[in-house]
PDB file of C-alpha atoms in Angstrom:
ATOM      1  CA  MET A   1     -49.487-141.856  79.160  1.00 50.00           C
ATOM      2  CA  VAL A   2     -51.276-142.301  75.542  1.00 43.00           C
ATOM      3  CA  LEU A   3     -54.469-140.741  76.942  1.00 44.00           C
ATOM      4  CA  GLN A   4     -52.576-137.759  78.411  1.00 48.00           C
ATOM      5  CA  ALA A   5     -50.570-137.453  74.907  1.00 47.00           C
ATOM      6  CA  PHE A   6     -54.070-137.343  73.223  1.00 45.00           C
ATOM      7  CA  SER A   7     -55.502-134.882  75.441  1.00 50.00           C
ATOM      8  CA  HIS A   8     -52.633-132.603  74.737  1.00 48.00           C
ATOM      9  CA  SER A   9     -53.030-133.021  71.051  1.00 52.00           C
ATOM     10  CA  LEU A  10     -56.676-132.254  71.526  1.00 47.00           C
ATOM     11  CA  ASP A  11     -55.804-129.036  73.203  1.00 53.00           C
ATOM     12  CA  LEU A  12     -53.110-128.259  70.751  1.00 47.00           C
ATOM     13  CA  TYR A  13     -55.726-128.713  68.092  1.00 48.00           C
ATOM     14  CA  TYR A  14     -58.498-126.506  69.717  1.00 48.00           C
ATOM     15  CA  LEU A  15     -55.647-123.846  70.355  1.00 43.00           C
ATOM     16  CA  ILE A  16     -54.683-123.635  66.441  1.00 45.00           C
ATOM     17  CA  MET A  17     -58.590-123.577  65.273  1.00 47.00           C
ATOM     18  CA  ARG A  18     -59.284-120.970  67.955  1.00 49.00           C
ATOM     19  CA  ALA A  19     -56.266-119.073  66.473  1.00 45.00           C
ATOM     20  CA  ARG A  20     -57.587-119.549  63.081  1.00 44.00           C
ATOM     21  CA  LEU A  21     -61.099-118.398  63.688  1.00 48.00           C
ATOM     22  CA  GLY A  22     -59.612-115.403  65.695  1.00 47.00           C
ATOM     23  CA  LEU A  23     -57.746-114.559  62.312  1.00 43.00           C
ATOM     24  CA  CYS A  24     -61.133-114.446  60.564  1.00 46.00           C
ATOM     25  CA  LEU A  25     -61.617-111.194  62.833  1.00 47.00           C
ATOM     26  CA  TYR A  26     -60.170-109.309  59.863  1.00 43.00           C
ATOM     27  CA  LEU A  27     -62.964-110.163  57.987  1.00 44.00           C
ATOM     28  CA  ILE A  28     -65.654-109.749  60.331  1.00 48.00           C
ATOM     29  CA  CYS A  29     -64.782-106.240  61.901  1.00 43.00           C
ATOM     30  CA  LEU A  30     -62.083-104.421  60.200  1.00 40.00           C
ATOM     31  CA  VAL A  31     -60.669-105.535  56.730  1.00 41.00           C
ATOM     32  CA  VAL A  32     -59.332-103.485  53.854  1.00 34.00           C
ATOM     33  CA  ARG A  33     -61.669-103.980  51.017  1.00 39.00           C
ATOM     34  CA  THR A  34     -59.120-104.666  48.518  1.00 34.00           C
ATOM     35  CA  LEU A  35     -57.073-107.397  50.717  1.00 42.00           C
ATOM     36  CA  ALA A  36     -57.468-110.644  48.727  1.00 45.00           C
ATOM     37  CA  LEU A  37     -58.189-113.882  50.777  1.00 51.00           C
ATOM     38  CA  ASP A  38     -56.415-117.017  50.065  1.00 58.00           C
ATOM     39  CA  GLY A  39     -58.863-120.059  49.623  1.00 70.00           C
ATOM     40  CA  GLU A  40     -58.828-121.305  53.320  1.00 73.00           C
ATOM     41  CA  MET A  41     -59.439-118.025  55.079  1.00 69.00           C
ATOM     42  CA  ALA A  42     -62.368-117.719  52.595  1.00 75.00           C
ATOM     43  CA  GLU A  43     -63.592-121.105  53.053  1.00 81.00           C
ATOM     44  CA  LEU A  44     -63.515-120.261  57.117  1.00 81.00           C
ATOM     45  CA  ALA A  45     -65.426-117.097  56.549  1.00 82.00           C
ATOM     46  CA  LYS A  46     -67.981-118.957  54.587  1.00 87.00           C
ATOM     47  CA  MET A  47     -68.564-121.733  56.896  1.00 90.00           C
ATOM     48  CA  LEU A  48     -68.714-119.086  59.663  1.00 91.00           C
ATOM     49  CA  ARG A  49     -71.272-117.040  57.686  1.00 93.00           C
ATOM     50  CA  ASP A  50     -73.293-119.787  56.739  1.00 95.00           C
ATOM     51  CA  ASN A  51     -73.485-121.543  60.110  1.00 96.00           C
ATOM     52  CA  CYS A  52     -74.411-118.095  61.933  1.00 97.00           C
ATOM     53  CA  LEU A  53     -77.224-117.254  59.184  1.00 97.00           C
ATOM     54  CA  GLU A  54     -78.802-120.651  59.818  1.00 97.00           C
ATOM     55  CA  GLU A  55     -78.403-120.294  63.620  1.00 97.00           C
ATOM     56  CA  THR A  56     -80.160-116.908  63.796  1.00 98.00           C
ATOM     57  CA  GLY A  57     -82.231-116.504  60.236  1.00 98.00           C
ATOM     58  CA  ALA A  58     -80.646-113.225  59.499  1.00 98.00           C
ATOM     59  CA  ASP A  59     -81.297-111.513  56.225  1.00 97.00           C
ATOM     60  CA  VAL A  60     -78.102-111.539  53.881  1.00 95.00           C
ATOM     61  CA  ALA A  61     -79.544-108.913  52.309  1.00 96.00           C
ATOM     62  CA  LEU A  62     -78.892-106.602  55.401  1.00 97.00           C
ATOM     63  CA  ILE A  63     -75.324-107.821  55.697  1.00 95.00           C
ATOM     64  CA  ASP A  64     -74.603-106.944  51.907  1.00 93.00           C
ATOM     65  CA  LYS A  65     -76.099-103.205  52.792  1.00 95.00           C
ATOM     66  CA  VAL A  66     -73.772-103.023  55.571  1.00 95.00           C
ATOM     67  CA  ASN A  67     -70.841-104.134  53.175  1.00 90.00           C
ATOM     68  CA  ALA A  68     -72.015-101.747  50.819  1.00 92.00           C
ATOM     69  CA  GLY A  69     -71.596 -98.891  53.221  1.00 93.00           C
ATOM     70  CA  ALA A  70     -74.747 -98.761  55.420  1.00 96.00           C
ATOM     71  CA  ASP A  71     -74.809 -98.370  58.852  1.00 96.00           C
ATOM     72  CA  LEU A  72     -75.462-101.323  60.957  1.00 97.00           C
ATOM     73  CA  MET A  73     -79.220-101.863  61.488  1.00 96.00           C
ATOM     74  CA  GLY A  74     -81.005-102.506  64.736  1.00 96.00           C
ATOM     75  CA  ASP A  75     -82.787-105.682  63.261  1.00 98.00           C
ATOM     76  CA  ALA A  76     -82.974-108.296  65.982  1.00 98.00           C
ATOM     77  CA  LYS A  77     -81.824-111.168  63.915  1.00 98.00           C
ATOM     78  CA  LEU A  78     -78.855-109.223  62.385  1.00 98.00           C
ATOM     79  CA  LYS A  79     -77.849-108.580  66.232  1.00 98.00           C
ATOM     80  CA  CYS A  80     -77.918-112.060  66.736  1.00 98.00           C
ATOM     81  CA  TYR A  81     -76.020-112.736  63.904  1.00 98.00           C
ATOM     82  CA  ILE A  82     -73.194-110.527  64.888  1.00 97.00           C
ATOM     83  CA  LYS A  83     -73.304-112.029  68.404  1.00 97.00           C
ATOM     84  CA  CYS A  84     -72.804-115.565  66.709  1.00 96.00           C
ATOM     85  CA  VAL A  85     -69.917-114.496  64.609  1.00 93.00           C
ATOM     86  CA  MET A  86     -68.206-113.052  67.563  1.00 93.00           C
ATOM     87  CA  GLU A  87     -68.712-115.855  69.873  1.00 93.00           C
ATOM     88  CA  THR A  88     -67.770-118.356  67.262  1.00 91.00           C
ATOM     89  CA  ALA A  89     -64.645-116.682  66.470  1.00 87.00           C
ATOM     90  CA  GLY A  90     -63.717-116.138  69.914  1.00 88.00           C
ATOM     91  CA  MET A  91     -64.194-112.259  70.290  1.00 91.00           C
ATOM     92  CA  MET A  92     -67.004-112.682  72.798  1.00 95.00           C
ATOM     93  CA  SER A  93     -67.889-114.710  75.683  1.00 94.00           C
ATOM     94  CA  GLU A  94     -70.447-114.197  78.481  1.00 94.00           C
ATOM     95  CA  GLY A  95     -71.531-111.123  77.120  1.00 95.00           C
ATOM     96  CA  GLU A  96     -67.998-109.596  77.335  1.00 96.00           C
ATOM     97  CA  VAL A  97     -65.906-108.742  74.096  1.00 95.00           C
ATOM     98  CA  ASP A  98     -62.507-109.257  74.386  1.00 94.00           C
ATOM     99  CA  VAL A  99     -60.965-106.317  72.569  1.00 93.00           C
ATOM    100  CA  GLU A 100     -57.398-107.318  73.422  1.00 91.00           C
ATOM    101  CA  ALA A 101     -57.882-110.690  71.622  1.00 86.00           C
ATOM    102  CA  VAL A 102     -59.161-108.626  68.668  1.00 86.00           C
ATOM    103  CA  VAL A 103     -56.527-106.340  68.533  1.00 87.00           C
ATOM    104  CA  ALA A 104     -54.031-108.870  68.641  1.00 84.00           C
ATOM    105  CA  VAL A 105     -55.051-110.655  65.667  1.00 78.00           C
ATOM    106  CA  LEU A 106     -55.412-107.608  63.396  1.00 80.00           C
ATOM    107  CA  PRO A 107     -53.162-107.464  60.552  1.00 79.00           C
ATOM    108  CA  GLU A 108     -50.381-104.982  60.446  1.00 82.00           C
ATOM    109  CA  GLU A 109     -52.184-102.500  58.192  1.00 82.00           C
ATOM    110  CA  LEU A 110     -55.461-102.595  60.518  1.00 83.00           C
ATOM    111  CA  GLN A 111     -53.431-101.867  63.723  1.00 88.00           C
ATOM    112  CA  LYS A 112     -54.224 -98.219  63.240  1.00 91.00           C
ATOM    113  CA  HIS A 113     -57.700 -98.765  64.548  1.00 91.00           C
ATOM    114  CA  ALA A 114     -56.894-100.556  67.912  1.00 92.00           C
ATOM    115  CA  ASP A 115     -56.985 -97.334  69.976  1.00 94.00           C
ATOM    116  CA  LYS A 116     -60.438 -96.868  68.420  1.00 94.00           C
ATOM    117  CA  MET A 117     -61.308-100.347  69.219  1.00 93.00           C
ATOM    118  CA  ARG A 118     -60.082 -99.996  72.775  1.00 95.00           C
ATOM    119  CA  ALA A 119     -62.062 -97.000  73.109  1.00 96.00           C
ATOM    120  CA  CYS A 120     -65.254 -98.782  72.411  1.00 95.00           C
ATOM    121  CA  GLY A 121     -64.491-101.653  74.922  1.00 94.00           C
ATOM    122  CA  THR A 122     -67.562-103.561  75.515  1.00 96.00           C
ATOM    123  CA  ARG A 123     -70.573-101.643  74.703  1.00 97.00           C
ATOM    124  CA  LYS A 124     -73.471-103.302  76.960  1.00 97.00           C
ATOM    125  CA  GLY A 125     -77.014-103.675  75.573  1.00 97.00           C
ATOM    126  CA  ALA A 126     -80.057-105.306  76.874  1.00 97.00           C
ATOM    127  CA  ASP A 127     -78.656-108.904  75.955  1.00 98.00           C
ATOM    128  CA  ASP A 128     -75.663-110.210  74.355  1.00 98.00           C
ATOM    129  CA  CYS A 129     -76.877-109.937  70.844  1.00 98.00           C
ATOM    130  CA  ASP A 130     -77.569-106.054  71.777  1.00 98.00           C
ATOM    131  CA  THR A 131     -74.042-106.009  73.241  1.00 98.00           C
ATOM    132  CA  ALA A 132     -72.467-107.275  70.248  1.00 97.00           C
ATOM    133  CA  PHE A 133     -74.505-105.096  67.786  1.00 98.00           C
ATOM    134  CA  LEU A 134     -73.493-102.079  69.976  1.00 98.00           C
ATOM    135  CA  THR A 135     -69.761-102.903  70.009  1.00 97.00           C
ATOM    136  CA  GLN A 136     -69.649-103.575  66.219  1.00 96.00           C
ATOM    137  CA  SER A 137     -71.518-100.290  65.553  1.00 97.00           C
ATOM    138  CA  CYS A 138     -68.864 -98.492  67.683  1.00 96.00           C
ATOM    139  CA  TRP A 139     -66.041-100.160  65.656  1.00 94.00           C
ATOM    140  CA  GLN A 140     -67.987 -99.240  62.515  1.00 95.00           C
ATOM    141  CA  LYS A 141     -68.561 -95.778  63.065  1.00 95.00           C
ATOM    142  CA  ALA A 142     -64.743 -95.306  64.370  1.00 92.00           C
ATOM    143  CA  SER A 143     -63.583 -97.226  61.072  1.00 90.00           C
ATOM    144  CA  LYS A 144     -66.327 -96.894  58.475  1.00 90.00           C
ATOM    145  CA  ALA A 145     -63.970 -97.108  55.465  1.00 87.00           C
ATOM    146  CA  ASP A 146     -62.496-100.064  56.738  1.00 86.00           C
ATOM    147  CA  TYR A 147     -65.417-101.853  58.247  1.00 87.00           C
ATOM    148  CA  ILE A 148     -66.819-105.200  56.703  1.00 81.00           C
ATOM    149  CA  LEU A 149     -69.120-107.738  58.028  1.00 87.00           C
ATOM    150  CA  ILE A 150     -68.931-111.320  56.967  1.00 83.00           C
TER     151      ILE A 150
END
């Protein structure tokens, strides 16, 4: 009985953590640049970014260029960084982007992009890194003014 209660608590904890990571979505793909982050969300975004930078060796300068308005670049490490962020945030699994999960956690002011994101679907590439990159590139082209990559 105690073990069962512990298992239920652990399942609930993972569900809550996955939802919190999902909320980081608005930091990852479509964000109003003037939206202020509370400390907890900023810390989650920083942890996600630092982890994926370390895992992939991506150049943070490329991410900064994208956030300054440049189109996503086809750099191999940047592609895998995007995949890492999407998988960690629960937006992608086994090479498939869960667009409905992404749309479900978009803040109300960004719901205007939902149909564009659905139209992009999962853009299949040569591998999962390329798939993440192609999908994010489609989202960026559809909503350039609101796009940001953590």
